[in-house]
mmCIF file of C-alpha atoms (C1' of nucleotides) and ligand atoms in Angstrom:
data_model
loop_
_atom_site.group_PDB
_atom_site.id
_atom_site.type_symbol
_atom_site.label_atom_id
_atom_site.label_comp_id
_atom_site.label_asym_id
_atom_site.label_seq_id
_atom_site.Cartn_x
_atom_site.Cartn_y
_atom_site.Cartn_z
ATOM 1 C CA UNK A 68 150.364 -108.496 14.237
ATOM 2 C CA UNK A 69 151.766 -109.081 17.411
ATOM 3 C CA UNK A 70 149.684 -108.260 20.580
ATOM 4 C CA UNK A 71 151.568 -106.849 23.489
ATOM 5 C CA UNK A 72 152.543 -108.571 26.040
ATOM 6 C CA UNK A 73 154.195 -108.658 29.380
ATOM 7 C CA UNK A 74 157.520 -109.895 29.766
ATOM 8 C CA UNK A 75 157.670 -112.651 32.225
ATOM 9 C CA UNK A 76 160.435 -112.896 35.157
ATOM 10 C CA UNK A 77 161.570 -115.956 33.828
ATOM 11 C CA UNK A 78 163.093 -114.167 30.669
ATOM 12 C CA UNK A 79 164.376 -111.738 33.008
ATOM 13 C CA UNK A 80 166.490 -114.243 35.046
ATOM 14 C CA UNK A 81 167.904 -115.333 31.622
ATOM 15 C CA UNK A 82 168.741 -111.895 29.986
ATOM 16 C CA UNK A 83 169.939 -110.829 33.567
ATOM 17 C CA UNK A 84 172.553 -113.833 33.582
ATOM 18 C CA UNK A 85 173.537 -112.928 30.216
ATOM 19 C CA UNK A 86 174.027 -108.947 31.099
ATOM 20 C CA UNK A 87 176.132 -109.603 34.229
ATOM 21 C CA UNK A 88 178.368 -111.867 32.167
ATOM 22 C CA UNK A 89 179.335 -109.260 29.494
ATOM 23 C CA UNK A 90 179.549 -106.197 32.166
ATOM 24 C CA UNK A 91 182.813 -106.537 32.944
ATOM 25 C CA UNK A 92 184.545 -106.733 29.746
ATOM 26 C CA UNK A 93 181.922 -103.496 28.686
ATOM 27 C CA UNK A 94 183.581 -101.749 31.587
ATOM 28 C CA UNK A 95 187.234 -102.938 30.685
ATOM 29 C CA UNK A 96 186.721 -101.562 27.262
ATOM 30 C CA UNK A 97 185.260 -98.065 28.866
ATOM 31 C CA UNK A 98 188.424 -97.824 30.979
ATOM 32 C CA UNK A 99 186.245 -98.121 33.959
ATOM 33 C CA UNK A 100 187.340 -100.256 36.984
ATOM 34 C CA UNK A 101 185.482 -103.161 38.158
ATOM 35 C CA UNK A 102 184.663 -102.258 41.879
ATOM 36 C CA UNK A 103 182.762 -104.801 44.039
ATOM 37 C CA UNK A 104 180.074 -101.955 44.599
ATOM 38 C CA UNK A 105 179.556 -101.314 40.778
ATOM 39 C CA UNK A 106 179.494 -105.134 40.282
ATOM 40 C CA UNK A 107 176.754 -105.486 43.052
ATOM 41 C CA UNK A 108 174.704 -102.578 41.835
ATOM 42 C CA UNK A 109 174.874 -103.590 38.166
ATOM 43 C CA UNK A 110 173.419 -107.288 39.915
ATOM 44 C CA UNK A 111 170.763 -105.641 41.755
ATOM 45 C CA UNK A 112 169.911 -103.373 39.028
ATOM 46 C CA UNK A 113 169.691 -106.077 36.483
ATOM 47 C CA UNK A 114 167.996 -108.393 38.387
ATOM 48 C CA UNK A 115 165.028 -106.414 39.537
ATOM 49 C CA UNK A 116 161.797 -106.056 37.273
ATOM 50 C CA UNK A 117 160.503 -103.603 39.151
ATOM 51 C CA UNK A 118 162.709 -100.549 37.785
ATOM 52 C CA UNK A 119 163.939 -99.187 41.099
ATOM 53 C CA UNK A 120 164.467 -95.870 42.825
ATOM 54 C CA UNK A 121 168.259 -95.519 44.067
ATOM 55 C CA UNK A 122 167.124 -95.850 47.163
ATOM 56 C CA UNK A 123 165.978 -99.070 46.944
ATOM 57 C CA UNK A 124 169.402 -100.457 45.259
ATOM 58 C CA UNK A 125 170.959 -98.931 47.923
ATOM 59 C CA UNK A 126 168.636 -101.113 50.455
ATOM 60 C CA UNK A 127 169.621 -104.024 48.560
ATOM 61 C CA UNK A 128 173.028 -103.921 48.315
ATOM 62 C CA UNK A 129 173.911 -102.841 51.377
ATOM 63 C CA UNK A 130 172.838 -106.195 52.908
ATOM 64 C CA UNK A 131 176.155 -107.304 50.757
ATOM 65 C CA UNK A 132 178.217 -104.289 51.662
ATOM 66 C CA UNK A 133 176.948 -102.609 54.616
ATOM 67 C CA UNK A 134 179.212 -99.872 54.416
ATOM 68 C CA UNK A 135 178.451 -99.055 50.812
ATOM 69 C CA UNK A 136 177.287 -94.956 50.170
ATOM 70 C CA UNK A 137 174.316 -93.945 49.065
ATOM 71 C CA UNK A 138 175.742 -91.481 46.770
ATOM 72 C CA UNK A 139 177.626 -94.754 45.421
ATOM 73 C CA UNK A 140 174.679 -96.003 44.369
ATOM 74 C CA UNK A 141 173.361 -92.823 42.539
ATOM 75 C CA UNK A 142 176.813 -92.203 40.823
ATOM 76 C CA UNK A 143 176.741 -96.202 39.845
ATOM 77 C CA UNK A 144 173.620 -95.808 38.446
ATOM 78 C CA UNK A 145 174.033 -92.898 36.403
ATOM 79 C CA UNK A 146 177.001 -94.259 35.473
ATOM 80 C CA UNK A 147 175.520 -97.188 34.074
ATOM 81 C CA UNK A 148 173.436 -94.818 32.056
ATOM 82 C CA UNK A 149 175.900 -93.423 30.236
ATOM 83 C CA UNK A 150 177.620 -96.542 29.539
ATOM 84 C CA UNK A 151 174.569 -98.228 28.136
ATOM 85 C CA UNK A 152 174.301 -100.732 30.617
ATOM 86 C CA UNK A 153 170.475 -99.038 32.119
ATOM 87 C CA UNK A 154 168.342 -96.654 30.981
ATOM 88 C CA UNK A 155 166.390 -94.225 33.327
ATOM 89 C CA UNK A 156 162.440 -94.847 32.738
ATOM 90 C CA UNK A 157 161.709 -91.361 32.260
ATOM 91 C CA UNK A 158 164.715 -88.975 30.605
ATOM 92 C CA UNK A 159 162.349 -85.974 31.947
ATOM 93 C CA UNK A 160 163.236 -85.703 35.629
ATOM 94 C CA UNK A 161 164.825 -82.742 37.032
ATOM 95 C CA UNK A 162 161.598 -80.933 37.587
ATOM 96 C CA UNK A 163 157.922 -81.851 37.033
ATOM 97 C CA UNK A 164 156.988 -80.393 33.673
ATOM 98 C CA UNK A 165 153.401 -79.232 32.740
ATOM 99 C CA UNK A 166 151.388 -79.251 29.985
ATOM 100 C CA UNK A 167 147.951 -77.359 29.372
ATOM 101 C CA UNK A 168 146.859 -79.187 26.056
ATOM 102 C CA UNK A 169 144.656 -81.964 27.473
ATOM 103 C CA UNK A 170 143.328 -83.194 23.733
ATOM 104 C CA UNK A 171 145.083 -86.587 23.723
ATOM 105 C CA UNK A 172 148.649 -86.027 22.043
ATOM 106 C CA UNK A 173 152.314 -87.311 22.153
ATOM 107 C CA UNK A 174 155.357 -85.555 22.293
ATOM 108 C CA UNK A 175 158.678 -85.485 20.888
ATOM 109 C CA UNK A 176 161.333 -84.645 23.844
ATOM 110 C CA UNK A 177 165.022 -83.549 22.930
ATOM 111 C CA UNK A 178 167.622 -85.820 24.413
ATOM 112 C CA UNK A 179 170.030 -83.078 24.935
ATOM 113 C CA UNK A 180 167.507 -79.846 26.152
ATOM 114 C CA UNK A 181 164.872 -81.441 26.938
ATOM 115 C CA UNK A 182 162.873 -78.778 25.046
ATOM 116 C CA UNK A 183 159.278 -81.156 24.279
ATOM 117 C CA UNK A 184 156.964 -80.530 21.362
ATOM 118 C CA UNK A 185 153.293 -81.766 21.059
ATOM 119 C CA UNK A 186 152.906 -83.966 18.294
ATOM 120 C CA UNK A 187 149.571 -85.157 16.436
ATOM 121 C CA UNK A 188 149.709 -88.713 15.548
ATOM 122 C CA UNK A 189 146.072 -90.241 15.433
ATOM 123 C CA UNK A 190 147.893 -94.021 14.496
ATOM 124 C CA UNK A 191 149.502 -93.728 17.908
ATOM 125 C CA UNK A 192 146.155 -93.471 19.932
ATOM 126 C CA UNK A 193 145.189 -96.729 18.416
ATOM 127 C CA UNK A 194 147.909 -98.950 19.807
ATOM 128 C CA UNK A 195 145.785 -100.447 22.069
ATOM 129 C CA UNK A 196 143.422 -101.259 19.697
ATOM 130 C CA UNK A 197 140.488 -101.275 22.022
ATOM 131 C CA UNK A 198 142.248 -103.863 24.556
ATOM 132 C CA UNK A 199 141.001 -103.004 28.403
ATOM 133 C CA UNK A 200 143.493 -105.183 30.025
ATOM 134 C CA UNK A 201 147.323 -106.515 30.175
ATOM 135 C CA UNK A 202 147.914 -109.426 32.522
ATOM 136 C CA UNK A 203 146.484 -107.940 35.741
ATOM 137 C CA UNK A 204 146.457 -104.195 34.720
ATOM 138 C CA UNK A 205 143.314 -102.311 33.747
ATOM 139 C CA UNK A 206 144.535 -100.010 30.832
ATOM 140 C CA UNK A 207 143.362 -96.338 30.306
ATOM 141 C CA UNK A 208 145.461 -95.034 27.665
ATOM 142 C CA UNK A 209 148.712 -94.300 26.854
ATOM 143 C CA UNK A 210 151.405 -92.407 25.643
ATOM 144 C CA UNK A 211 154.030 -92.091 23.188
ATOM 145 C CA UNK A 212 157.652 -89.961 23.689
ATOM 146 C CA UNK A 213 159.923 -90.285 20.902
ATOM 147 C CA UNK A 214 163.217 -89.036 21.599
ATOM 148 C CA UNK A 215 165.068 -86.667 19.405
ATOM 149 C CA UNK A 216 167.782 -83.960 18.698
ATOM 150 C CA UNK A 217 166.232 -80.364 18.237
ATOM 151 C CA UNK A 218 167.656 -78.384 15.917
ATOM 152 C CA UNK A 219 169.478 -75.749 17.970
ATOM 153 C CA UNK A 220 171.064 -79.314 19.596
ATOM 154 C CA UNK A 221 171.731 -80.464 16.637
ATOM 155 C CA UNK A 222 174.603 -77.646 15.978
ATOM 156 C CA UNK A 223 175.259 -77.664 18.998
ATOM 157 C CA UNK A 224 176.391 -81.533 18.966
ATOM 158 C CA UNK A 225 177.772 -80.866 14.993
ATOM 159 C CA UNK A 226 179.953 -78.044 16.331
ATOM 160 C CA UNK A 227 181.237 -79.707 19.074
ATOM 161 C CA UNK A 228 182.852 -83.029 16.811
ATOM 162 C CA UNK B 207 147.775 -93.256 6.926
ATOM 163 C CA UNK B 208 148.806 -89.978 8.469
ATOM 164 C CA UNK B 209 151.861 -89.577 9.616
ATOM 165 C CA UNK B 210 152.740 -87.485 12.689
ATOM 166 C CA UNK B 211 152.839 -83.727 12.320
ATOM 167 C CA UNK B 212 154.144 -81.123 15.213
ATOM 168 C CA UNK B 213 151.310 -79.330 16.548
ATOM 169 C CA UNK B 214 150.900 -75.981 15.341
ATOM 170 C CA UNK B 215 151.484 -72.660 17.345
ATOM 171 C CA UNK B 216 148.236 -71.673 15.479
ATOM 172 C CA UNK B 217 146.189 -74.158 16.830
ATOM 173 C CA UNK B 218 147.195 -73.635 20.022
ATOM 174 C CA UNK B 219 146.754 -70.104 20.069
ATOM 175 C CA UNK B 220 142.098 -71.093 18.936
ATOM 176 C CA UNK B 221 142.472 -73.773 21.707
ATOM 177 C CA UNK B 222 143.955 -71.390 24.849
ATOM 178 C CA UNK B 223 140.804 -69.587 23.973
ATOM 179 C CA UNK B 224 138.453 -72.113 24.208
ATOM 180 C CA UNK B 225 139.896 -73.512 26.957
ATOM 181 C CA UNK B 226 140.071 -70.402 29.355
ATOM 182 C CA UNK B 227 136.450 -69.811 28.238
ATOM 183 C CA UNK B 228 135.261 -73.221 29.807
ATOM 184 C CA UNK B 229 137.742 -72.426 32.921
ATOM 185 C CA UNK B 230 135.688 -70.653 34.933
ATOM 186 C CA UNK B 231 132.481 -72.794 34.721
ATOM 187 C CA UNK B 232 134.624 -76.015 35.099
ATOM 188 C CA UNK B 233 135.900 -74.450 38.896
ATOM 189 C CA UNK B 234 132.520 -73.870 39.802
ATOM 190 C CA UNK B 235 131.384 -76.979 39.012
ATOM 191 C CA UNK B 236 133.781 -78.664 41.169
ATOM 192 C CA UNK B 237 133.378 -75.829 43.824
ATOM 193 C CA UNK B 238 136.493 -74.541 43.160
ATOM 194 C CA UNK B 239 137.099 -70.360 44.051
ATOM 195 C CA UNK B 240 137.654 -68.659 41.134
ATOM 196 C CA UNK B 241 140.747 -66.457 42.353
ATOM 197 C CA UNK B 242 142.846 -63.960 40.176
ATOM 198 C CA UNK B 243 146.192 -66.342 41.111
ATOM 199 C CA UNK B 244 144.168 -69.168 39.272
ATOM 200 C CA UNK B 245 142.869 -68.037 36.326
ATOM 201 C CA UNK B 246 146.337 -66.313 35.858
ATOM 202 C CA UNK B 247 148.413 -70.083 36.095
ATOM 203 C CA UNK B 248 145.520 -71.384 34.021
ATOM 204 C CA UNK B 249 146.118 -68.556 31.275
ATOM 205 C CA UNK B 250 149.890 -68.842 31.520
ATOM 206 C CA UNK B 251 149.909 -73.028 31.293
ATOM 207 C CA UNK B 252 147.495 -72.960 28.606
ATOM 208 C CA UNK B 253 149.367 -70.371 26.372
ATOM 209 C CA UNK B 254 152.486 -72.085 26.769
ATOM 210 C CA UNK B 255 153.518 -74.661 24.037
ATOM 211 C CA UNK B 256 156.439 -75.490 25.443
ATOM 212 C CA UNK B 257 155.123 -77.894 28.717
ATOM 213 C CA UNK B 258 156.839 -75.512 31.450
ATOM 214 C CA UNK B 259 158.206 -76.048 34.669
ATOM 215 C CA UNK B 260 156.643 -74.413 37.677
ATOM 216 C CA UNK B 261 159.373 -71.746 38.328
ATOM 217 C CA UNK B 262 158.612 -70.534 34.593
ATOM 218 C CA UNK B 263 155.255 -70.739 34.917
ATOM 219 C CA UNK B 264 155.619 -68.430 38.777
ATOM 220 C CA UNK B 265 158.116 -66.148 36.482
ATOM 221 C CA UNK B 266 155.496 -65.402 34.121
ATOM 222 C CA UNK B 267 152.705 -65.399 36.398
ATOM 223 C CA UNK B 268 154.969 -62.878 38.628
ATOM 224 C CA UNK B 269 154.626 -59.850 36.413
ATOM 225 C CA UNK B 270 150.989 -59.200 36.666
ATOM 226 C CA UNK B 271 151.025 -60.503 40.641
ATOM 227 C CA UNK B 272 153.863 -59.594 41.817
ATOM 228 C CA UNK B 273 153.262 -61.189 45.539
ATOM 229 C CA UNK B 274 152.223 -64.495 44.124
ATOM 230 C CA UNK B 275 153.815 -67.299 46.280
ATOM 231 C CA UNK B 276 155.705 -70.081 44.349
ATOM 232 C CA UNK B 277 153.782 -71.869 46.586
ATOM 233 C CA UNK B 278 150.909 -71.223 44.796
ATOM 234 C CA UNK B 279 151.746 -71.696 41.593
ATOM 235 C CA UNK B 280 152.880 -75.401 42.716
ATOM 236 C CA UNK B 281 149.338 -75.857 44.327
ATOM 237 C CA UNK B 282 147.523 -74.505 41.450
ATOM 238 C CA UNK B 283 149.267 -76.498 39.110
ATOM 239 C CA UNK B 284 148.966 -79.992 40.754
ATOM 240 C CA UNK B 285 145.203 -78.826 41.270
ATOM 241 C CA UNK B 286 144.654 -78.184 37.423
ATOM 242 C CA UNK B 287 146.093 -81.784 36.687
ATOM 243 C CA UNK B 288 143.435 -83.206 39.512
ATOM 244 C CA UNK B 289 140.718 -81.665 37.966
ATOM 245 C CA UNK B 290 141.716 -82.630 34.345
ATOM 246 C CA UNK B 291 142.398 -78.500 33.246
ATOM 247 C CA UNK B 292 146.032 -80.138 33.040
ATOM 248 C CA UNK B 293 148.719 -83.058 32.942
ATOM 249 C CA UNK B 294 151.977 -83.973 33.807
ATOM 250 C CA UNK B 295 154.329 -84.857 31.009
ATOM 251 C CA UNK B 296 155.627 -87.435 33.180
ATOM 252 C CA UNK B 297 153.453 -89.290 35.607
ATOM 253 C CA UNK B 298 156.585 -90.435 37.284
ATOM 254 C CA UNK B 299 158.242 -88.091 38.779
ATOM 255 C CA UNK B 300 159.135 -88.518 43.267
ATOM 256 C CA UNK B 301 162.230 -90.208 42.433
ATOM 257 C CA UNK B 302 164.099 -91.344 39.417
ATOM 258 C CA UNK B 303 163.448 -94.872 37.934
ATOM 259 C CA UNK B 304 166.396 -96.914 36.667
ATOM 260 C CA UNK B 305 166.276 -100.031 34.336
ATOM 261 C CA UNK B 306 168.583 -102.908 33.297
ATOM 262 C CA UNK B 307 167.239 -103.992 30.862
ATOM 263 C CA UNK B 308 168.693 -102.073 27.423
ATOM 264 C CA UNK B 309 166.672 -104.106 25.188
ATOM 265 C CA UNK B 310 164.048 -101.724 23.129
ATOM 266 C CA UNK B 311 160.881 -102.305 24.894
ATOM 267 C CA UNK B 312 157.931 -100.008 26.600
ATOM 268 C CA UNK B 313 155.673 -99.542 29.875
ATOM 269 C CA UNK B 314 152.919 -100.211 31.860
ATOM 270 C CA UNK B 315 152.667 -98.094 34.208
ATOM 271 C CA UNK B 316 150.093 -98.053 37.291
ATOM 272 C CA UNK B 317 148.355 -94.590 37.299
ATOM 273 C CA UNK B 318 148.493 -94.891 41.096
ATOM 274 C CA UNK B 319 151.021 -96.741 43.241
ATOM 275 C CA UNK B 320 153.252 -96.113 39.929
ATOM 276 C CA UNK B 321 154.276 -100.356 39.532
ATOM 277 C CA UNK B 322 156.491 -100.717 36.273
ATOM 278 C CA UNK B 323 156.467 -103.756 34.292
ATOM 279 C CA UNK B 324 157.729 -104.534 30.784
ATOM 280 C CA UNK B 325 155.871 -104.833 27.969
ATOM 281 C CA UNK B 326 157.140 -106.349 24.735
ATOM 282 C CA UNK B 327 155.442 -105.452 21.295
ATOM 283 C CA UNK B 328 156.946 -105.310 18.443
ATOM 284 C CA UNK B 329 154.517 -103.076 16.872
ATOM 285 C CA UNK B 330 155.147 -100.283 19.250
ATOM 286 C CA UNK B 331 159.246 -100.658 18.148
ATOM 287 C CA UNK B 332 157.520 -99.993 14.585
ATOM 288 C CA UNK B 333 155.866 -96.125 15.109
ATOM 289 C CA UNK B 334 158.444 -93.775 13.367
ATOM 290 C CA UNK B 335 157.859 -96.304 10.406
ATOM 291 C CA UNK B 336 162.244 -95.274 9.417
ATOM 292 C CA UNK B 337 161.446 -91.522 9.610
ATOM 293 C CA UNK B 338 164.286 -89.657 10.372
ATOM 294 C CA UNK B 339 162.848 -85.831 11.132
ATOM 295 C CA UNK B 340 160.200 -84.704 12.467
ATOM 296 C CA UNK B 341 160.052 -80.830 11.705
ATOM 297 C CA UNK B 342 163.457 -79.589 12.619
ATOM 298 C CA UNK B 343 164.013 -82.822 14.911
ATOM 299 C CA UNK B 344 165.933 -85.721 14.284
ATOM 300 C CA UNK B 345 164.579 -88.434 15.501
ATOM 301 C CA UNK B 346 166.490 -91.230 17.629
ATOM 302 C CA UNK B 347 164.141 -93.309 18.916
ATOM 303 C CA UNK B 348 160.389 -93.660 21.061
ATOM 304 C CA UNK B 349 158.850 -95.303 23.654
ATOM 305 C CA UNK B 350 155.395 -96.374 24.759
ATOM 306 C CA UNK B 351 154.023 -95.841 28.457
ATOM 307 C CA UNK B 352 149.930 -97.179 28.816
ATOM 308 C CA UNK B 353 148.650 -95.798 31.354
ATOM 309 C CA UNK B 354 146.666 -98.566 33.530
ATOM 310 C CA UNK B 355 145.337 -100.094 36.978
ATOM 311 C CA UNK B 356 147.333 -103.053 38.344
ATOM 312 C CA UNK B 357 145.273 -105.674 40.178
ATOM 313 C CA UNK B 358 145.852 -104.731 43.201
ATOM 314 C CA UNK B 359 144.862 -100.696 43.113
ATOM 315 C CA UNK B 360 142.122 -101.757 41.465
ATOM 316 C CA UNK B 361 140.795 -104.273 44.205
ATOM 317 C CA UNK B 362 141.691 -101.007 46.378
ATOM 318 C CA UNK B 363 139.538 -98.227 44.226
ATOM 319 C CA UNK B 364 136.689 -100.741 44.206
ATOM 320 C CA UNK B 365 137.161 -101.314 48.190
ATOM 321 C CA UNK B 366 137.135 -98.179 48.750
ATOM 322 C CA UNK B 367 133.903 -97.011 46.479
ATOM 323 C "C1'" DT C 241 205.243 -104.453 44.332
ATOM 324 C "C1'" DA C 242 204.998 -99.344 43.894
ATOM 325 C "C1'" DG C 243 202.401 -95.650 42.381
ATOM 326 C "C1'" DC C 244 198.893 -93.301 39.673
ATOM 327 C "C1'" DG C 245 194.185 -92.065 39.034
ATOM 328 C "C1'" DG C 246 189.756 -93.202 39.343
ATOM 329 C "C1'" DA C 247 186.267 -94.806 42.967
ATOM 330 C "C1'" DT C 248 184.409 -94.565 47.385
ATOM 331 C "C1'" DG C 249 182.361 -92.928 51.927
ATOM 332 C "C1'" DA C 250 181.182 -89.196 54.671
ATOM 333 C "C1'" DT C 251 179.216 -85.089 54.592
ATOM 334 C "C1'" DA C 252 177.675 -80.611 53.039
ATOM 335 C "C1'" DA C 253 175.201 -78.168 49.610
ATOM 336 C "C1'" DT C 254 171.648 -77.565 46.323
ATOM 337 C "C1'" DA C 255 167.162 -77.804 44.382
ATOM 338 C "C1'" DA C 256 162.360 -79.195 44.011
ATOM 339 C "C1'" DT C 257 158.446 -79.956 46.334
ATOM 340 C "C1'" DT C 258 155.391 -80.175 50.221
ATOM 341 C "C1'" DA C 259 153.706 -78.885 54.928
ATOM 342 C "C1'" DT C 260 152.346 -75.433 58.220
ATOM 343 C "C1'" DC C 261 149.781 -71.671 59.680
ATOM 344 C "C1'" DA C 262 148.104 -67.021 60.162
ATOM 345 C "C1'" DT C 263 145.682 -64.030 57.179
ATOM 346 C "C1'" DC C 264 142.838 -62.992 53.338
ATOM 347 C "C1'" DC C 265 139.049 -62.975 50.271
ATOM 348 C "C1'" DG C 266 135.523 -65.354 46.966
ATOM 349 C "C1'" DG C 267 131.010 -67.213 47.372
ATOM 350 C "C1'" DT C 268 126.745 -67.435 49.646
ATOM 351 C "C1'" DA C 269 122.676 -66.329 52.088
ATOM 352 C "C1'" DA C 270 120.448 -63.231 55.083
ATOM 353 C "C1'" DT D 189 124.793 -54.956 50.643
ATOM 354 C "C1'" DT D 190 126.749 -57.031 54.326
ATOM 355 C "C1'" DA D 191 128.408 -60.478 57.453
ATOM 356 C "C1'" DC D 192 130.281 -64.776 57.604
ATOM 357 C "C1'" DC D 193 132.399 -69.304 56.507
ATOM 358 C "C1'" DG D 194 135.747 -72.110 54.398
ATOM 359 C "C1'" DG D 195 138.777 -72.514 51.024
ATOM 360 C "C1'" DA D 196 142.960 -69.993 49.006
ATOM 361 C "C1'" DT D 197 147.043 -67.512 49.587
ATOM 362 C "C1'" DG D 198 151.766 -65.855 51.100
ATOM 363 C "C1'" DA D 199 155.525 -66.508 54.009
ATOM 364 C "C1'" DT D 200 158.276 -69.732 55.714
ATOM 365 C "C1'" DA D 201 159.954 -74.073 57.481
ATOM 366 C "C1'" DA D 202 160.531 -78.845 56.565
ATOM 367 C "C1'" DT D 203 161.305 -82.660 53.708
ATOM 368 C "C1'" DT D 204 163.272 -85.219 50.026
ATOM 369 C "C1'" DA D 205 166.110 -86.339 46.090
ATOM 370 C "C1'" DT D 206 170.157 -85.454 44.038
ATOM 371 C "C1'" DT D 207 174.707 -83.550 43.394
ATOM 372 C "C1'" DA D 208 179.199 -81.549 44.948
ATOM 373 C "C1'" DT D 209 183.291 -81.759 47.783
ATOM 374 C "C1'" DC D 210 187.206 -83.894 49.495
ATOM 375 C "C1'" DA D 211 190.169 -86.961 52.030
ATOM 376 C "C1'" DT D 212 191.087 -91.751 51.737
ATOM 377 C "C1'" DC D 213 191.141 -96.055 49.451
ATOM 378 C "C1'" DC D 214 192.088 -99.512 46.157
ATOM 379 C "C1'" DG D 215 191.897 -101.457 41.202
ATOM 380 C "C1'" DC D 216 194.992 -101.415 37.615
ATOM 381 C "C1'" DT D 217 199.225 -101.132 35.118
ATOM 382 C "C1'" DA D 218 204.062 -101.198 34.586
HETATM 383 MN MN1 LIG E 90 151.917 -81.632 25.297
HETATM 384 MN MN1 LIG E 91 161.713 -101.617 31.612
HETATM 385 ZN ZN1 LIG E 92 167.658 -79.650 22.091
HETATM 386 ZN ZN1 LIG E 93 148.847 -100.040 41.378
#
DNA sequence: TAGCGGATGATAATAATTATCATCCGGTAA
DNA sequence: TTACCGGATGATAATTATTATCATCCGCTA
């Protein structure tokens, strides 16, 4: 059984080299043209470990292309979500979201809705297994969000095709 | 080993109770005013299974105080989580987070400057054990965010104690 | 090399959240 | 009970993140 562990920067630089090489032929195939801007915020992007805001892309790559917008950077990047080329870090995001039940639980979100159920999974609040620390970080707890299609989505999507 | 089950409307329904019975002494303890605005969020946040946004919760709350500010029902809200009467689904939530790296992995997350890093484990990649549904939800996929300290917040919070 | 259509930059608009501040009222002690 | 203090509220402005608009630009294909 496999402990967790953090990924180091060194596979990063690898995987990041790798990524950049295949983007443009991923973009080819989409039909999307290869802009020096979309290039440069795919390179930040993939090069960072730290899972940026837009804003700080845009801080980045501006120091290549001064003139570059910041709505650029927030069209490139969801852009690059669609494609499969990044992932947001949370899919919940348009407004905080609440939740009463304070029992320790996990949720199952819908990709398409966002409609989010509580879930009781007692195996998932033993993945730590009792560890108190990763690397430098202190750990408290943690949480699982599976992602899903509701039902109501699920026509939906059906329908649609 | 038991598998995950959606939480019951049921259960929820026994648990609101309990929980708006302990409300009161839980303010006071904390020296918190019991006002009508606050036991009204509490009751509507607790009720709700569905983790709502703070416009639905103001909607709801609206039609027993009709001059409640939305204001209000932001303050009370990010009050409940401080005093653990509530959460956030998402502990991230100023800005949105990108990440380029696609590969299936998880999160640590620092509960207070909110530092990402990357976590592989396998074991986490292993929850849904193949299950496809989960109640009327199809299930595509999950992630894992532990909640933690990193090094450096936690040289802070022991500075500053 | 010309021309089409998507991409960009500048900017306005929208939406969520937070800050400000005068007023109000829950909690406390006389 | 009553008077008072300090936190809580409502109204509103300010801030911040994100998205929409649109004229111009430029990557791509023929
Ligand atoms: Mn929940
Ligand atoms: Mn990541
Ligand atoms: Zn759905
Ligand atoms: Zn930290």
């Amino acid at each position: 059984m496999d402990r967790p562990t953090l990924i180091s920067d060194k596979w990063r630089a690898g995987y990041a080299a790798q990524r950049l090489a295949e983007f443009t032929a991923r973009c080819r195939r989409r039909g999307l043209a290869i802009t020096p801007q979309r290039v440069a915020v795919m390179r930040v992007l993939v090069n960072s470990g730290d899972h940026p805001r837009a804003e700080t892309v845009f801080a980045e790559v501006r120091r290549q292309y001064p003139n570059i917008s910041l709505a650029t950077v927030h069209r490139t990047l969801e852009t690059l979500c669609e494609i499969g080329e990044a992932r947001k870090v949370t899919p919940l995001h348009d407004s905080a979201r609440y939740d009463g039940n304070t029992a320790p639980h996990h949720h199952v979100v819908c990709v398409r809705c966002r409609k989010v159920c509580d879930i009781d999974a007692p195996e998932f609040n033993r993945l730590l297994h009792g560890r108190r620390t990763l690397g430098d970080f202190e750990l408290l707890g943690c949480s699982v969000e599976v992602h899903a299609l509701c039902g109501e989505c699920r026509k939906a999507a059906a329908a649609n095709a």
